[in-house]
Amino acid sequence: KAGVTQTPRYLIKTRGQQVTLSCSPISGHRSVSWYQQTPGQGLQFLFEYFSETQRNKGNFPGRFSGRQFSNSRSEMNVSTLELGDSALYLCASSLGRKSTDTQYFGPGTRLTVL
Amino acid sequence: AQSVTQPDIHITVSEGASLELRCNYSYGATPYLFWYVQSPGQGLQLLLKYFSGDTLVQGIKGFEAEFKRSQSSFNLRKPSVHWSDAAEYFCAVGAHSGNTGKLIFGQGTTLQVKP
């Protein structure tokens, strides 16, 4: 079974632009979560989607948004990019949305904002 | 508020030596606890998890962890480290109730293995 895939793997943008990242979960998984990883702040939870609905949201500004499609694929969008948005963005999928459902992580998208 | 602390930012051990990575958590109830490993350029891979029951849990790659409620700790151990274990290790806590898979991670410990 294929793992979690994220596209693109690398992205370079300039301040003020917007960006869309994509995540395809493991087949059959219905929950997708997003995390931001930076050297200074570590791994921080962005949001969680299940059945096309945002179920949980981390403490990030409104510039960060996401959605989930009927096939469970998810996208996240960051508008008006800032230098501090440079990070590795990780997507994780799980069968359901219980804490006991194992989260499987993708390789991440490395976003660099110049 | 829930939090996870990994006191050691960087640890160096010799190949074949034993390893212990520390993790302390703050949570109002018995938490769900996880250890993940991240190799360079890779995502996170689950090593092991603790939900309830036996406080000593076995994971993949020869790792084990022990939950100690009195010390709010969940330390990761391996009896003999291999060069391929060099990576970054993250301890995480999950909500014990509610329908959410949200994880709160520690800052991570980078493991270097000397030949």
Coordinates of N, CA and C in Angstrom, one line a residue:
Chain A
K1 N 0.9 -1.2 0.0 CA 0.0 0.0 0.0 C 0.9 1.2 0.0
A2 N 0.6 2.2 -0.9 CA 1.4 3.4 -0.9 C 1.2 4.2 0.3
G3 N 2.3 4.9 0.7 CA 2.3 5.8 1.9 C 1.7 7.1 1.6
V4 N 1.8 8.0 2.5 CA 1.3 9.4 2.4 C 2.2 10.1 1.4
T5 N 1.6 10.7 0.4 CA 2.5 11.5 -0.6 C 2.1 13.0 -0.5
Q6 N 3.2 13.8 -0.6 CA 3.0 15.2 -0.5 C 3.7 15.8 -1.8
T7 N 3.0 16.8 -2.4 CA 3.5 17.5 -3.5 C 3.3 19.0 -3.4
P8 N 4.2 19.8 -3.8 CA 5.6 19.4 -4.3 C 6.5 19.1 -3.1
R9 N 7.6 18.5 -3.3 CA 8.6 18.3 -2.2 C 9.3 19.5 -1.8
Y10 N 9.6 20.4 -2.8 CA 10.3 21.6 -2.5 C 9.6 22.8 -3.2
L11 N 9.7 23.9 -2.6 CA 9.0 25.1 -3.1 C 9.7 26.3 -2.7
I12 N 10.0 27.2 -3.6 CA 10.5 28.5 -3.3 C 9.6 29.6 -3.7
K13 N 9.2 30.5 -2.8 CA 8.3 31.6 -3.0 C 8.9 32.9 -2.5
T14 N 8.3 34.0 -2.9 CA 8.8 35.3 -2.3 C 7.7 35.8 -1.4
R15 N 8.1 36.7 -0.5 CA 7.2 37.3 0.4 C 6.0 37.9 -0.3
G16 N 4.8 37.8 0.3 CA 3.6 38.3 -0.3 C 2.9 37.3 -1.2
Q17 N 3.5 36.4 -1.8 CA 2.9 35.4 -2.6 C 2.0 34.4 -1.8
Q18 N 1.3 33.6 -2.5 CA 0.5 32.5 -1.8 C 1.0 31.2 -2.3
V19 N 0.7 30.1 -1.5 CA 1.2 28.8 -1.9 C 0.1 27.8 -1.5
T20 N 0.0 26.7 -2.3 CA -0.9 25.6 -2.0 C -0.1 24.3 -2.0
L21 N -0.2 23.6 -0.9 CA 0.5 22.3 -0.7 C -0.6 21.2 -0.8
S22 N -0.2 20.0 -1.3 CA -1.1 18.9 -1.5 C -0.7 17.7 -0.7
C23 N -1.6 17.0 -0.2 CA -1.4 15.8 0.6 C -2.4 14.7 0.1
S24 N -1.8 13.5 -0.3 CA -2.7 12.4 -0.6 C -2.5 11.3 0.5
P25 N -3.5 11.0 1.2 CA -3.4 10.1 2.4 C -3.3 8.6 1.9
I26 N -3.0 7.8 2.8 CA -3.0 6.3 2.5 C -4.4 5.9 2.1
S27 N -4.5 5.0 1.2 CA -5.8 4.6 0.7 C -6.6 4.1 1.9
G28 N -7.9 4.6 2.0 CA -8.8 4.1 3.1 C -8.7 5.0 4.3
H29 N -7.7 5.8 4.4 CA -7.6 6.8 5.5 C -8.5 8.0 5.3
R30 N -9.2 8.4 6.3 CA -10.2 9.5 6.2 C -9.8 10.7 6.9
S31 N -8.7 10.6 7.8 CA -8.3 11.8 8.5 C -7.0 12.3 8.1
V32 N -6.8 13.6 7.9 CA -5.6 14.2 7.5 C -5.3 15.3 8.4
S33 N -4.0 15.4 8.9 CA -3.6 16.5 9.8 C -2.4 17.1 9.2
W34 N -2.2 18.4 9.5 CA -1.0 19.1 9.0 C -0.2 19.7 10.1
Y35 N 1.1 19.6 10.0 CA 2.0 20.2 11.0 C 3.1 21.0 10.3
Q36 N 3.5 22.0 11.0 CA 4.6 22.9 10.5 C 5.8 22.5 11.4
Q37 N 7.0 22.3 10.7 CA 8.2 22.0 11.5 C 9.3 23.1 11.2
T38 N 9.7 23.8 12.2 CA 10.8 24.8 12.1 C 11.8 24.5 13.1
P39 N 13.1 24.9 12.9 CA 14.1 24.7 13.9 C 13.8 25.4 15.2
G40 N 13.2 26.6 15.2 CA 12.9 27.3 16.4 C 11.7 26.9 17.2
Q41 N 10.6 26.6 16.5 CA 9.3 26.2 17.1 C 9.1 24.7 17.2
G42 N 9.9 23.9 16.4 CA 9.7 22.5 16.4 C 8.4 22.1 15.6
L43 N 7.8 21.1 16.0 CA 6.6 20.6 15.3 C 5.3 21.1 15.9
Q44 N 4.6 21.9 15.1 CA 3.4 22.5 15.6 C 2.2 22.1 14.8
F45 N 1.1 21.8 15.4 CA -0.1 21.3 14.8 C -0.8 22.5 14.1
L46 N -1.2 22.3 12.8 CA -1.9 23.3 12.1 C -3.4 23.0 12.1
F47 N -3.8 22.0 11.4 CA -5.2 21.6 11.5 C -5.4 20.1 11.2
E48 N -6.7 19.7 11.4 CA -7.1 18.3 11.2 C -8.4 18.3 10.5
Y49 N -8.4 17.4 9.5 CA -9.6 17.2 8.7 C -10.1 15.8 8.7
F50 N -11.4 15.7 8.7 CA -12.1 14.4 8.7 C -13.4 14.5 8.0
S51 N -13.6 13.7 7.0 CA -14.9 13.7 6.2 C -15.1 15.2 5.7
E52 N -14.1 15.8 5.1 CA -14.2 17.1 4.5 C -14.5 18.2 5.4
T53 N -14.4 18.0 6.7 CA -14.7 19.0 7.7 C -13.4 19.3 8.6
Q54 N -13.1 20.5 8.8 CA -12.1 20.8 9.7 C -12.5 20.5 11.2
R55 N -11.8 19.6 11.8 CA -12.2 19.2 13.2 C -11.4 19.8 14.3
N56 N -10.3 20.4 13.9 CA -9.4 20.9 15.0 C -8.4 21.9 14.3
K57 N -8.1 22.9 15.0 CA -7.2 23.9 14.4 C -6.2 24.4 15.4
G58 N -5.0 24.5 15.0 CA -3.9 25.0 15.9 C -3.9 26.5 15.9
N59 N -2.9 27.0 16.6 CA -2.8 28.5 16.9 C -2.0 29.2 15.8
F60 N -2.6 29.3 14.6 CA -1.9 29.9 13.5 C -2.8 31.0 13.0
P61 N -2.3 32.0 12.3 CA -3.1 33.1 11.8 C -4.0 32.6 10.6
G62 N -5.0 33.5 10.3 CA -6.0 33.1 9.3 C -5.4 32.9 7.9
R63 N -4.1 33.4 7.8 CA -3.4 33.2 6.4 C -3.3 31.7 6.1
F64 N -3.3 30.9 7.1 CA -3.2 29.4 6.9 C -4.6 28.8 6.9
S65 N -4.8 28.2 5.8 CA -6.2 27.5 5.6 C -6.0 26.2 4.9
G66 N -7.0 25.4 5.0 CA -6.9 24.1 4.3 C -8.3 23.6 3.9
R67 N -8.3 22.5 3.3 CA -9.5 21.8 2.9 C -9.3 20.4 2.6
Q68 N -10.4 19.6 2.7 CA -10.3 18.2 2.4 C -11.3 17.8 1.3
F69 N -11.0 17.0 0.4 CA -11.9 16.6 -0.7 C -12.6 15.3 -0.3
S70 N -13.5 15.0 -1.2 CA -14.3 13.8 -0.9 C -13.5 12.5 -1.0
N71 N -12.4 12.5 -1.7 CA -11.5 11.4 -1.7 C -10.4 11.4 -0.6
S72 N -10.6 12.3 0.3 CA -9.7 12.4 1.5 C -8.4 13.2 1.2
R73 N -8.1 13.4 0.0 CA -7.0 14.3 -0.3 C -7.2 15.7 0.3
S74 N -6.0 16.2 0.7 CA -6.1 17.5 1.4 C -5.2 18.5 0.8
E75 N -5.5 19.8 0.9 CA -4.6 20.9 0.5 C -4.6 21.9 1.6
M76 N -3.4 22.5 1.8 CA -3.3 23.6 2.7 C -2.8 24.8 1.9
N77 N -3.3 26.0 2.2 CA -2.9 27.2 1.5 C -2.4 28.2 2.5
V78 N -1.3 28.9 2.1 CA -0.8 30.0 2.9 C -0.8 31.2 2.1
S79 N -1.5 32.2 2.5 CA -1.6 33.5 1.7 C -0.6 34.5 2.3
T80 N -0.3 35.5 1.5 CA 0.6 36.6 1.9 C 1.8 36.1 2.7
L81 N 2.6 35.3 2.0 CA 3.7 34.6 2.7 C 4.7 35.6 3.4
E82 N 5.1 35.1 4.5 CA 6.1 35.9 5.3 C 7.4 35.0 5.4
L83 N 8.5 35.7 5.7 CA 9.8 34.9 5.8 C 9.7 33.8 6.8
G84 N 8.9 34.1 7.9 CA 8.8 33.1 9.0 C 8.0 31.9 8.6
D85 N 7.4 31.9 7.5 CA 6.6 30.7 7.0 C 7.5 29.7 6.4
S86 N 8.8 30.0 6.2 CA 9.7 29.0 5.7 C 9.8 27.8 6.7
A87 N 9.5 26.6 6.2 CA 9.4 25.5 7.1 C 9.2 24.2 6.3
L88 N 9.3 23.1 7.0 CA 8.9 21.8 6.5 C 7.4 21.6 6.9
Y89 N 6.6 21.4 5.9 CA 5.1 21.2 6.2 C 4.9 19.7 6.0
L90 N 4.4 19.1 7.1 CA 4.2 17.6 7.2 C 2.7 17.3 7.2
C91 N 2.3 16.3 6.5 CA 1.0 15.9 6.4 C 1.0 14.5 7.0
A92 N -0.1 14.2 7.8 CA -0.2 12.8 8.4 C -1.6 12.3 8.1
S93 N -1.8 11.0 7.9 CA -3.1 10.5 7.7 C -3.3 9.3 8.7
S94 N -4.6 9.1 9.0 CA -5.0 8.0 9.9 C -6.3 7.5 9.4
L95 N -6.7 6.3 9.9 CA -7.9 5.7 9.5 C -9.1 6.5 10.0
G96 N -9.1 6.9 11.2 CA -10.1 7.7 11.8 C -9.5 8.9 12.5
R97 N -10.3 9.5 13.4 CA -9.8 10.6 14.1 C -9.7 10.4 15.6
K98 N -9.5 9.2 16.0 CA -9.3 8.9 17.5 C -7.8 9.0 17.8
S99 N -7.5 9.3 19.0 CA -6.1 9.4 19.4 C -5.4 8.1 19.3
T100 N -6.1 7.0 19.3 CA -5.5 5.7 19.2 C -5.2 5.3 17.8
D101 N -5.7 6.1 16.8 CA -5.4 5.8 15.4 C -4.0 6.2 15.0
T102 N -3.2 5.3 14.6 CA -1.8 5.6 14.3 C -1.8 6.7 13.1
Q103 N -0.9 7.7 13.3 CA -0.7 8.7 12.3 C 0.5 8.3 11.5
Y104 N 0.3 8.3 10.2 CA 1.4 8.0 9.2 C 1.7 9.3 8.5
F105 N 3.0 9.7 8.6 CA 3.5 10.9 8.1 C 4.0 10.8 6.7
G106 N 3.8 11.8 5.9 CA 4.5 11.9 4.6 C 5.9 12.5 4.7
P107 N 6.6 12.7 3.6 CA 8.0 13.2 3.6 C 8.1 14.7 3.8
G108 N 6.9 15.4 3.6 CA 6.9 16.8 3.8 C 7.2 17.6 2.6
T109 N 6.8 18.9 2.6 CA 7.1 19.9 1.6 C 7.9 20.9 2.2
R110 N 9.1 21.1 1.7 CA 10.0 22.1 2.2 C 9.7 23.5 1.5
L111 N 9.2 24.4 2.2 CA 8.9 25.7 1.7 C 9.9 26.7 2.1
T112 N 10.5 27.4 1.2 CA 11.4 28.5 1.4 C 10.8 29.8 0.9
V113 N 10.7 30.8 1.8 CA 10.2 32.1 1.4 C 11.3 33.1 1.4
L114 N 11.5 33.7 0.3 CA 12.6 34.7 0.1 C 12.1 36.1 0.2
Chain B
A1 N -2.1 23.1 30.6 CA -2.0 22.8 29.2 C -1.0 21.6 29.0
Q2 N -1.3 20.9 27.9 CA -0.5 19.7 27.6 C 0.9 20.2 27.1
S3 N 1.9 19.5 27.5 CA 3.2 19.9 27.0 C 4.1 18.7 27.1
V4 N 5.2 18.7 26.2 CA 6.2 17.6 26.2 C 7.5 18.2 26.3
T5 N 8.4 17.7 27.1 CA 9.8 18.2 27.2 C 10.8 17.1 27.0
Q6 N 11.7 17.4 26.0 CA 12.8 16.5 25.8 C 14.0 17.3 26.3
P7 N 14.6 16.9 27.4 CA 15.6 17.8 28.0 C 16.9 17.8 27.2
D8 N 17.2 16.7 26.4 CA 18.4 16.6 25.7 C 18.2 17.0 24.2
I9 N 18.9 18.1 23.8 CA 18.7 18.5 22.4 C 19.6 17.6 21.5
H10 N 20.8 17.2 22.0 CA 21.7 16.5 21.2 C 22.4 15.4 22.1
I11 N 22.5 14.2 21.6 CA 23.1 13.1 22.3 C 24.0 12.4 21.4
T12 N 25.2 12.1 21.8 CA 26.2 11.3 21.0 C 26.5 10.0 21.8
V13 N 26.4 8.9 21.1 CA 26.7 7.6 21.7 C 27.6 6.8 20.8
S14 N 28.4 5.9 21.3 CA 29.2 5.1 20.4 C 28.4 3.9 19.9
E15 N 28.7 3.4 18.7 CA 28.0 2.3 18.2 C 28.1 1.1 19.1
G16 N 27.0 0.4 19.4 CA 27.1 -0.7 20.3 C 26.7 -0.4 21.7
A17 N 26.8 0.9 22.1 CA 26.5 1.4 23.4 C 24.9 1.4 23.6
S18 N 24.5 1.5 24.9 CA 23.1 1.6 25.1 C 22.7 3.1 25.0
L19 N 21.4 3.2 24.9 CA 20.8 4.6 24.6 C 19.6 4.8 25.5
E20 N 19.5 6.0 26.1 CA 18.2 6.4 26.7 C 18.0 7.8 26.3
L21 N 16.8 8.0 25.8 CA 16.3 9.4 25.4 C 15.2 9.7 26.4
R22 N 15.3 10.9 27.0 CA 14.3 11.3 28.0 C 13.2 12.1 27.4
C23 N 12.0 11.9 28.1 CA 10.8 12.6 27.7 C 10.0 12.8 28.9
N24 N 9.6 14.0 29.2 CA 8.6 14.3 30.3 C 7.4 15.0 29.7
Y25 N 6.3 14.7 30.3 CA 5.0 15.3 29.7 C 4.3 15.9 30.9
S26 N 3.4 16.8 30.4 CA 2.5 17.5 31.4 C 1.1 17.3 30.8
Y27 N 0.2 16.6 31.6 CA -1.1 16.3 31.1 C -2.0 16.1 32.2
G28 N -3.3 16.4 32.1 CA -4.2 16.3 33.3 C -4.6 14.9 33.6
A29 N -4.5 14.0 32.6 CA -4.9 12.6 32.9 C -3.8 11.7 32.3
T30 N -4.1 10.5 32.3 CA -3.1 9.6 31.7 C -3.1 9.8 30.2
P31 N -2.0 10.2 29.6 CA -2.0 10.6 28.2 C -1.7 9.4 27.3
Y32 N -2.0 9.6 26.1 CA -1.5 8.6 25.1 C -0.1 9.2 24.7
L33 N 0.9 8.3 24.6 CA 2.3 8.7 24.4 C 2.9 8.0 23.2
F34 N 3.7 8.7 22.5 CA 4.3 8.2 21.3 C 5.8 8.6 21.2
W35 N 6.5 7.8 20.5 CA 7.9 8.1 20.0 C 7.9 8.0 18.5
Y36 N 8.4 9.0 17.9 CA 8.6 9.0 16.4 C 10.1 9.3 16.1
V37 N 10.6 8.8 15.0 CA 11.9 9.1 14.5 C 11.9 9.7 13.1
Q38 N 12.8 10.7 12.9 CA 12.8 11.4 11.6 C 14.3 11.3 11.1
S39 N 14.5 10.6 10.0 CA 15.8 10.6 9.4 C 15.8 11.8 8.4
P40 N 17.0 12.3 8.1 CA 17.2 13.5 7.3 C 16.4 13.4 6.0
G41 N 15.6 14.4 5.7 CA 14.9 14.4 4.5 C 13.6 13.5 4.4
Q42 N 13.3 13.0 5.6 CA 12.2 12.1 5.7 C 11.1 12.6 6.6
G43 N 9.9 12.0 6.5 CA 8.9 12.3 7.4 C 9.1 11.6 8.7
L44 N 8.1 11.5 9.6 CA 8.2 10.9 10.9 C 7.7 9.5 10.8
Q45 N 8.4 8.6 11.4 CA 8.0 7.2 11.5 C 7.7 6.8 13.0
L46 N 6.6 6.2 13.2 CA 6.3 5.8 14.6 C 7.1 4.6 15.0
L47 N 7.8 4.8 16.2 CA 8.6 3.7 16.8 C 7.7 2.9 17.8
L48 N 7.0 3.5 18.6 CA 6.1 2.8 19.6 C 5.1 3.8 20.2
K49 N 4.1 3.2 20.9 CA 3.1 4.0 21.5 C 2.6 3.3 22.8
Y50 N 2.1 4.2 23.7 CA 1.5 3.7 24.9 C 0.1 4.3 25.1
F51 N -0.8 3.4 25.3 CA -2.2 3.8 25.6 C -2.6 3.4 27.0
S52 N -2.3 2.2 27.4 CA -2.7 1.7 28.7 C -2.0 0.4 28.9
G53 N -2.2 -0.2 30.1 CA -1.7 -1.5 30.4 C -0.3 -1.6 30.8
D54 N 0.4 -2.6 30.3 CA 1.9 -2.8 30.6 C 2.6 -1.5 30.3
T55 N 3.4 -1.0 31.4 CA 4.1 0.2 31.2 C 5.3 0.2 30.4
L56 N 5.8 -1.0 30.1 CA 7.0 -1.2 29.2 C 6.5 -1.7 27.9
V57 N 6.7 -0.8 26.9 CA 6.2 -1.1 25.5 C 7.4 -1.4 24.6
Q58 N 7.2 -2.3 23.7 CA 8.2 -2.6 22.7 C 7.8 -2.0 21.4
G59 N 8.8 -1.6 20.7 CA 8.5 -0.9 19.4 C 9.4 -1.6 18.3
I60 N 9.4 -0.9 17.2 CA 10.2 -1.4 16.0 C 11.7 -1.1 16.2
K61 N 12.5 -1.7 15.4 CA 14.0 -1.5 15.4 C 14.6 -1.7 16.7
G62 N 14.1 -2.5 17.6 CA 14.7 -2.8 18.9 C 14.5 -1.8 20.0
F63 N 13.7 -0.8 19.8 CA 13.4 0.2 20.8 C 12.3 -0.2 21.8
E64 N 12.4 0.3 23.0 CA 11.4 0.1 24.0 C 11.3 1.4 24.8
A65 N 10.2 1.6 25.5 CA 10.0 2.8 26.3 C 9.2 2.4 27.5
E66 N 9.4 3.1 28.6 CA 8.7 2.8 29.9 C 8.0 4.0 30.3
F67 N 6.7 3.8 30.6 CA 5.8 4.8 31.1 C 5.9 4.8 32.6
K68 N 6.3 6.0 33.2 CA 6.4 6.1 34.7 C 5.5 7.3 35.1
R69 N 4.3 6.9 35.6 CA 3.3 7.9 35.9 C 3.9 8.9 37.0
S70 N 4.6 8.3 38.0 CA 5.0 9.1 39.2 C 6.0 10.1 38.7
Q71 N 6.7 9.9 37.6 CA 7.8 10.8 37.2 C 7.3 11.6 35.9
S72 N 6.1 11.3 35.5 CA 5.6 11.9 34.2 C 6.6 11.7 33.1
S73 N 7.1 10.5 33.0 CA 8.1 10.3 32.0 C 7.8 9.1 31.1
F74 N 8.4 9.2 29.9 CA 8.2 8.1 28.9 C 9.5 8.0 28.2
N75 N 10.5 7.5 28.8 CA 11.9 7.4 28.2 C 12.0 6.3 27.2
L76 N 12.8 6.6 26.1 CA 13.0 5.6 25.1 C 14.4 5.0 25.3
R77 N 14.5 3.7 25.1 CA 15.7 3.0 25.3 C 16.0 2.0 24.2
K78 N 17.3 1.8 24.0 CA 17.8 0.7 23.1 C 19.0 0.1 23.7
P79 N 19.2 -1.2 23.8 CA 20.3 -1.8 24.5 C 21.6 -1.6 23.7
S80 N 21.6 -1.6 22.4 CA 22.8 -1.5 21.5 C 22.5 -0.7 20.3
V81 N 23.1 0.5 20.2 CA 22.8 1.4 19.1 C 23.6 1.0 17.8
H82 N 22.9 1.2 16.7 CA 23.5 0.9 15.4 C 23.7 2.2 14.7
W83 N 24.7 2.3 13.8 CA 25.0 3.6 13.1 C 23.7 4.1 12.4
S84 N 22.9 3.2 12.0 CA 21.7 3.6 11.2 C 20.6 4.3 12.1
D85 N 20.8 4.2 13.5 CA 19.9 4.9 14.4 C 20.1 6.4 14.5
A86 N 21.2 6.9 13.9 CA 21.4 8.3 13.9 C 20.2 9.0 13.2
A87 N 19.6 9.9 13.9 CA 18.3 10.5 13.4 C 17.9 11.5 14.5
E88 N 16.7 12.1 14.3 CA 16.1 13.0 15.3 C 14.9 12.2 15.8
Y89 N 14.7 12.3 17.2 CA 13.7 11.5 17.8 C 12.8 12.5 18.5
F90 N 11.5 12.2 18.4 CA 10.4 13.1 18.9 C 9.5 12.3 19.8
C91 N 9.3 12.8 21.0 CA 8.3 12.3 21.9 C 7.0 13.1 21.7
A92 N 5.8 12.5 21.7 CA 4.6 13.2 21.5 C 3.5 12.7 22.5
V93 N 2.6 13.6 22.7 CA 1.4 13.2 23.6 C 0.1 13.5 22.8
G94 N -0.8 12.6 22.9 CA -2.1 12.7 22.2 C -3.2 12.8 23.2
A95 N -4.3 13.4 22.8 CA -5.4 13.6 23.7 C -6.0 12.3 24.1
H96 N -6.3 12.2 25.4 CA -6.9 10.9 25.9 C -8.4 10.8 25.6
S97 N -9.0 11.9 25.4 CA -10.4 11.9 25.1 C -10.8 12.8 24.0
G98 N -11.9 12.6 23.4 CA -12.3 13.5 22.3 C -11.8 12.9 21.0
N99 N -12.5 13.2 20.0 CA -12.2 12.6 18.7 C -11.2 13.5 17.9
T100 N -10.0 13.3 18.3 CA -8.9 14.1 17.6 C -7.6 13.3 17.6
G101 N -6.9 13.4 16.5 CA -5.6 12.7 16.4 C -4.5 13.7 16.7
K102 N -4.8 14.9 17.1 CA -3.8 16.0 17.3 C -2.7 15.5 18.2
L103 N -1.5 15.7 17.8 CA -0.3 15.4 18.6 C 0.4 16.6 19.0
I104 N 0.9 16.6 20.3 CA 1.8 17.7 20.8 C 3.2 17.1 20.9
F105 N 4.1 17.7 20.2 CA 5.5 17.1 20.2 C 6.5 17.9 21.1
G106 N 7.5 17.1 21.5 CA 8.6 17.7 22.2 C 9.5 18.4 21.1
Q107 N 10.5 19.0 21.6 CA 11.4 19.7 20.7 C 12.4 18.8 19.9
G108 N 12.4 17.6 20.3 CA 13.3 16.6 19.6 C 14.7 16.4 20.2
T109 N 15.2 15.3 20.0 CA 16.6 15.0 20.4 C 17.3 14.4 19.2
T110 N 18.4 15.0 18.8 CA 19.2 14.6 17.7 C 20.3 13.6 18.2
L111 N 20.2 12.4 17.7 CA 21.2 11.3 18.1 C 22.3 11.2 17.0
Q112 N 23.5 11.3 17.5 CA 24.7 11.1 16.7 C 25.3 9.8 17.2
V113 N 25.7 8.9 16.3 CA 26.3 7.6 16.6 C 27.8 7.7 16.1
K114 N 28.7 7.5 17.1 CA 30.1 7.4 16.7 C 30.5 6.0 16.4
P115 N 31.4 5.9 15.4 CA 31.8 4.5 15.0 C 32.7 3.9 16.0

